GROMACS .gro file of C-alpha atoms in nm:
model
  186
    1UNK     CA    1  -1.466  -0.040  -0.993
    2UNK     CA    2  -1.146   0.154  -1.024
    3UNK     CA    3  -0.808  -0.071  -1.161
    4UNK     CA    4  -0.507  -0.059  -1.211
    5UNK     CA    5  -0.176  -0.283  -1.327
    6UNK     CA    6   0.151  -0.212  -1.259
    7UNK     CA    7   0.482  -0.307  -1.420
    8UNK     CA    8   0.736  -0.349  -1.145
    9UNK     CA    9   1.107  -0.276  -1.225
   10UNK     CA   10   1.289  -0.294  -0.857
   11UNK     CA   11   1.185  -0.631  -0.821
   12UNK     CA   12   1.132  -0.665  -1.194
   13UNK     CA   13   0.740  -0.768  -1.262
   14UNK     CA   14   0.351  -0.694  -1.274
   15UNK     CA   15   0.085  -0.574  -1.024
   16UNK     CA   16  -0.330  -0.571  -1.049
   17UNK     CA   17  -0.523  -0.370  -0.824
   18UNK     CA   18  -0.942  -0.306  -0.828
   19UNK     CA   19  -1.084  -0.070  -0.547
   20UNK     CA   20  -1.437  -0.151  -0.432
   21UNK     CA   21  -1.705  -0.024  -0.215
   22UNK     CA   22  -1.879  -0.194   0.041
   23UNK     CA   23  -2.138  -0.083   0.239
   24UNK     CA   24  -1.903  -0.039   0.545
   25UNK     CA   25  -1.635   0.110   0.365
   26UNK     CA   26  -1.348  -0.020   0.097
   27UNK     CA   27  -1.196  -0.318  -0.084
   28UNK     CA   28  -0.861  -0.357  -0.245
   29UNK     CA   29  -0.837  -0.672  -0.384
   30UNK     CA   30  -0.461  -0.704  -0.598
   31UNK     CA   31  -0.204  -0.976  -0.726
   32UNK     CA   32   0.209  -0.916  -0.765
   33UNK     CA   33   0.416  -1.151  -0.977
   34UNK     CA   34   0.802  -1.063  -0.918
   35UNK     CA   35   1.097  -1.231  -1.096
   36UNK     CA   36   1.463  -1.222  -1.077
   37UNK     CA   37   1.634  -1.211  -0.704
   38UNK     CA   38   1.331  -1.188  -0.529
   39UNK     CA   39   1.046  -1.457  -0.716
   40UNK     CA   40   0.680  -1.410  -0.590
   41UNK     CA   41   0.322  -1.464  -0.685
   42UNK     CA   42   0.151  -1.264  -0.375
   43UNK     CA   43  -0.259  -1.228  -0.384
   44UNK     CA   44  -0.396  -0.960  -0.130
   45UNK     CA   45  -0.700  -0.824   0.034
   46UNK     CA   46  -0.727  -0.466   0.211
   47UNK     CA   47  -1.047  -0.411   0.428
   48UNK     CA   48  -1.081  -0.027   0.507
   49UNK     CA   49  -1.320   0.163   0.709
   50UNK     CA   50  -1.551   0.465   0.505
   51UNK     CA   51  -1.275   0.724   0.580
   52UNK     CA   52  -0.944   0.503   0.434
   53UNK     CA   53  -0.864   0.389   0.772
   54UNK     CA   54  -0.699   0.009   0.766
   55UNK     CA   55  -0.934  -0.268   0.915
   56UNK     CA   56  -0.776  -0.577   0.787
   57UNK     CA   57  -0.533  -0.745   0.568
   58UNK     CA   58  -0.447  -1.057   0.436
   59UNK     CA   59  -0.189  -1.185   0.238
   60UNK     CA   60  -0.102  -1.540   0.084
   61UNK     CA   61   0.109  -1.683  -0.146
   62UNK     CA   62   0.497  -1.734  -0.218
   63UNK     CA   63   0.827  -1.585  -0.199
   64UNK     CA   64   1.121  -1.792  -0.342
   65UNK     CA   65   1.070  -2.153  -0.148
   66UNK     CA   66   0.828  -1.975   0.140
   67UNK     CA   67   0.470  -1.954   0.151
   68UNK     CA   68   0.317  -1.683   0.273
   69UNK     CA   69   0.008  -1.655   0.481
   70UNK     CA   70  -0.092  -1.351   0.655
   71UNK     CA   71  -0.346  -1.200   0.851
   72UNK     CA   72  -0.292  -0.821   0.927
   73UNK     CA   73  -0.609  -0.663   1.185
   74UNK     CA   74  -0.601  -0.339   1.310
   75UNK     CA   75  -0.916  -0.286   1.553
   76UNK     CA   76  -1.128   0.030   1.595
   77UNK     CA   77  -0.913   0.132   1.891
   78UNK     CA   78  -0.599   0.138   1.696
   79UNK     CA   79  -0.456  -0.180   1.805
   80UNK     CA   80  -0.240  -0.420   1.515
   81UNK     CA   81  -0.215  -0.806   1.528
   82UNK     CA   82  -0.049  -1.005   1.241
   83UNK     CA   83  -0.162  -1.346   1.276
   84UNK     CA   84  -0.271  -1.321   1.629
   85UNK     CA   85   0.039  -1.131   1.801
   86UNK     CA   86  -0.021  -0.798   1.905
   87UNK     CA   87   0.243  -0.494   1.761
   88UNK     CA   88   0.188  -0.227   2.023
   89UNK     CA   89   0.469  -0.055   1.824
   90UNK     CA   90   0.186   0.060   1.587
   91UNK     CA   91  -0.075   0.161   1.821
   92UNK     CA   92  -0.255   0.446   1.672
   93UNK     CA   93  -0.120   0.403   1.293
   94UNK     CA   94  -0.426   0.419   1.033
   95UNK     CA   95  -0.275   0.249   0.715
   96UNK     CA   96  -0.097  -0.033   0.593
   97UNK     CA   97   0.193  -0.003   0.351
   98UNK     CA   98   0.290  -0.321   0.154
   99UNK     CA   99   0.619  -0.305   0.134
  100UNK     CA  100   0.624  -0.498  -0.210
  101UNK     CA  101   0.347  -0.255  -0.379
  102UNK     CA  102   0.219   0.088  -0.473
  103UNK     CA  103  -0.130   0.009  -0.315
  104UNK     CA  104  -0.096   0.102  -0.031
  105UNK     CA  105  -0.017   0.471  -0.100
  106UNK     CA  106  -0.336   0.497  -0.249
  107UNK     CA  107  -0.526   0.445   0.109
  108UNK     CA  108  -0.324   0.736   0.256
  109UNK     CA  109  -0.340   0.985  -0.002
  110UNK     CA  110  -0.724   0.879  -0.030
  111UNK     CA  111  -0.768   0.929   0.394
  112UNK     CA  112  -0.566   1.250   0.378
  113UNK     CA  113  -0.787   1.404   0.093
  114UNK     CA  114  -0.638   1.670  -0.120
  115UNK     CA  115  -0.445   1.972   0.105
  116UNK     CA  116  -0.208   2.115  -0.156
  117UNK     CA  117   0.136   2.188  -0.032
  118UNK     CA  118   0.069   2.099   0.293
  119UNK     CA  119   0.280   1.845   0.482
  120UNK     CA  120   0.066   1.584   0.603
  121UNK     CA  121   0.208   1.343   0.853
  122UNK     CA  122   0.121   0.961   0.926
  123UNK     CA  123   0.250   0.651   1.082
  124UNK     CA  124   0.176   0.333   0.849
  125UNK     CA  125   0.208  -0.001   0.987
  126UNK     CA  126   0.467  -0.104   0.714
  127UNK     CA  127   0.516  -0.540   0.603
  128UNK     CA  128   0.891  -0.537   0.546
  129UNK     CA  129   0.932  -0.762   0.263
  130UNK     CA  130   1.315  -0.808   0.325
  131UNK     CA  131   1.234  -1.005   0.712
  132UNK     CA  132   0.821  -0.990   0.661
  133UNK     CA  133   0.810  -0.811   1.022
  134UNK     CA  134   0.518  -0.548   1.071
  135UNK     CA  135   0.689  -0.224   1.209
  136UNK     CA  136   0.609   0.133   1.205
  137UNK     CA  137   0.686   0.376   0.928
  138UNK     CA  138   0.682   0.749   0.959
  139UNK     CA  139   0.543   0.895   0.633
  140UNK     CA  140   0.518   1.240   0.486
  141UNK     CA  141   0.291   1.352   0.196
  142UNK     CA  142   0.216   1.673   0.032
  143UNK     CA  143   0.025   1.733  -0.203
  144UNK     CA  144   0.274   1.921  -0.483
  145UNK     CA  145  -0.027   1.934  -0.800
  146UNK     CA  146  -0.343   1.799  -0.876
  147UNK     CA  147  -0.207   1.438  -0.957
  148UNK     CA  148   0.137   1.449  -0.795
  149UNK     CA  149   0.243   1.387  -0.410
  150UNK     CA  150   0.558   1.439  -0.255
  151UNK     CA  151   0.641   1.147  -0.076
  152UNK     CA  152   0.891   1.129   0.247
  153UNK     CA  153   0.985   0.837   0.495
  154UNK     CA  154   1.174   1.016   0.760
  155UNK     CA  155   1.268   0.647   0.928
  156UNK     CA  156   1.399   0.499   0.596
  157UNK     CA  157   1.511   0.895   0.472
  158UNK     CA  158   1.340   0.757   0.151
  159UNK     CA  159   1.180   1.033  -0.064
  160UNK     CA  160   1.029   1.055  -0.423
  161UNK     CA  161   0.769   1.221  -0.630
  162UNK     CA  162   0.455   1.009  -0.652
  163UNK     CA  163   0.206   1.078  -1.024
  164UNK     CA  164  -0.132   0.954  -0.943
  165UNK     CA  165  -0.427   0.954  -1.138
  166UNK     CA  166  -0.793   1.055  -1.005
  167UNK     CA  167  -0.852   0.760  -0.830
  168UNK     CA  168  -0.589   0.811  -0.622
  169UNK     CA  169  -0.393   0.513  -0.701
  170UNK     CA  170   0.006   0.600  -0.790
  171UNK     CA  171   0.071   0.570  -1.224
  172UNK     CA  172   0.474   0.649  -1.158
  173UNK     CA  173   0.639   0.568  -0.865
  174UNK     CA  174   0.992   0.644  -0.981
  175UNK     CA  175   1.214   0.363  -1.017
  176UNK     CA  176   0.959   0.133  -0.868
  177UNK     CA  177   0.676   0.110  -1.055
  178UNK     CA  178   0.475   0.275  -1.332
  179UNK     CA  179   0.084   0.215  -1.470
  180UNK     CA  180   0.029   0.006  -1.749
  181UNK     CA  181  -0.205   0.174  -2.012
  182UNK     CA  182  -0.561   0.031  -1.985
  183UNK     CA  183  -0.581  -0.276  -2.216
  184UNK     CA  184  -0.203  -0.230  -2.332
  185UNK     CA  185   0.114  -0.409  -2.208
  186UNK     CA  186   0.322  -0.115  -2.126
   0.00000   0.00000   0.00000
């Protein structure tokens, strides 16, 4: 099973992340601990079809004095429900981004498969971590190298240079986040 831990530095703090394979498809399975302005101890599980294509989320734990307990489902027709209530906003989006980790850009880049420089353009259904609303996120990634994607948000006008290694999962996410050498503490 591929992993991976993080060391956060906008919040400051630490990520795990283990991919798995199931007979229908994939499993992330991951844990963020944030400190400073913005305390959290979030666990999550990522359901995804055999072609990186979002099936479920969910998403407990706590964020300063709230606890957090989320169910993300996106059916087969492209419809999203978090906890029950339908976003029609994000009808036809494939992937999830977790606002509050590097994860996530691991399903798209693994769905859009290598295409060097070669815009590729999605819609993620993205978990705001500053309200927790589900809302869709225009995305942008190009393959720029053999490990590095250029990464684009024309709705936020965020951009950045994503380093990932060859499972896909991001090892620097500038400013954000950067992979903790296997059995070291970074």
């Amino acid at each position: 099973m591929p992993t991976i831990q993080w060391r956060g530095f906008d919040p400051p703090g630490t990520e795990s992340c283990e991919i798995s394979e199931r007979r229908t498809g994939w499993r992330f399975v991951g844990r963020a601990v944030t400190t400073g302005d913005w305390p959290a101890r979030l666990s999550y599980a990522i359901s995804l079809s055999s072609h990186w294509v979002t099936r479920a989320v969910r998403i407990i734990g706590t964020v300063g004095e709230d606890v957090i307990d989320l169910t993300i489902t996106r059916s087969s027709a492209g419809h999203w429900a978090m906890n029950g209530t339908p976003h029609p906003a994000l009808e036809g989006a494939n992937d999830i981004d977790l606002g509050f980790s590097p994860a996530t850009n691991t399903c798209a880049i693994r769905r859009l498969g290598p295409a060097l420089d070669t815009a590729r353009a999605t819609t993620a259904a993205w978990l705001d971590p500053t309200d927790w609303a589900l809302k869709p996120l225009r995305q942008t990634y190009t393959q720029t190298g053999p490990n590095t994607w250029a990464y684009r948000s024309p709705t936020t006008g965020y951009s950045t240079q994503l380093t990932v290694n060859n499972d896909g999962f991001v090892t620097d996410y500038p400013g954000l986040w950067v992979a903790v050498p296997q059995g070291g503490a970074g």
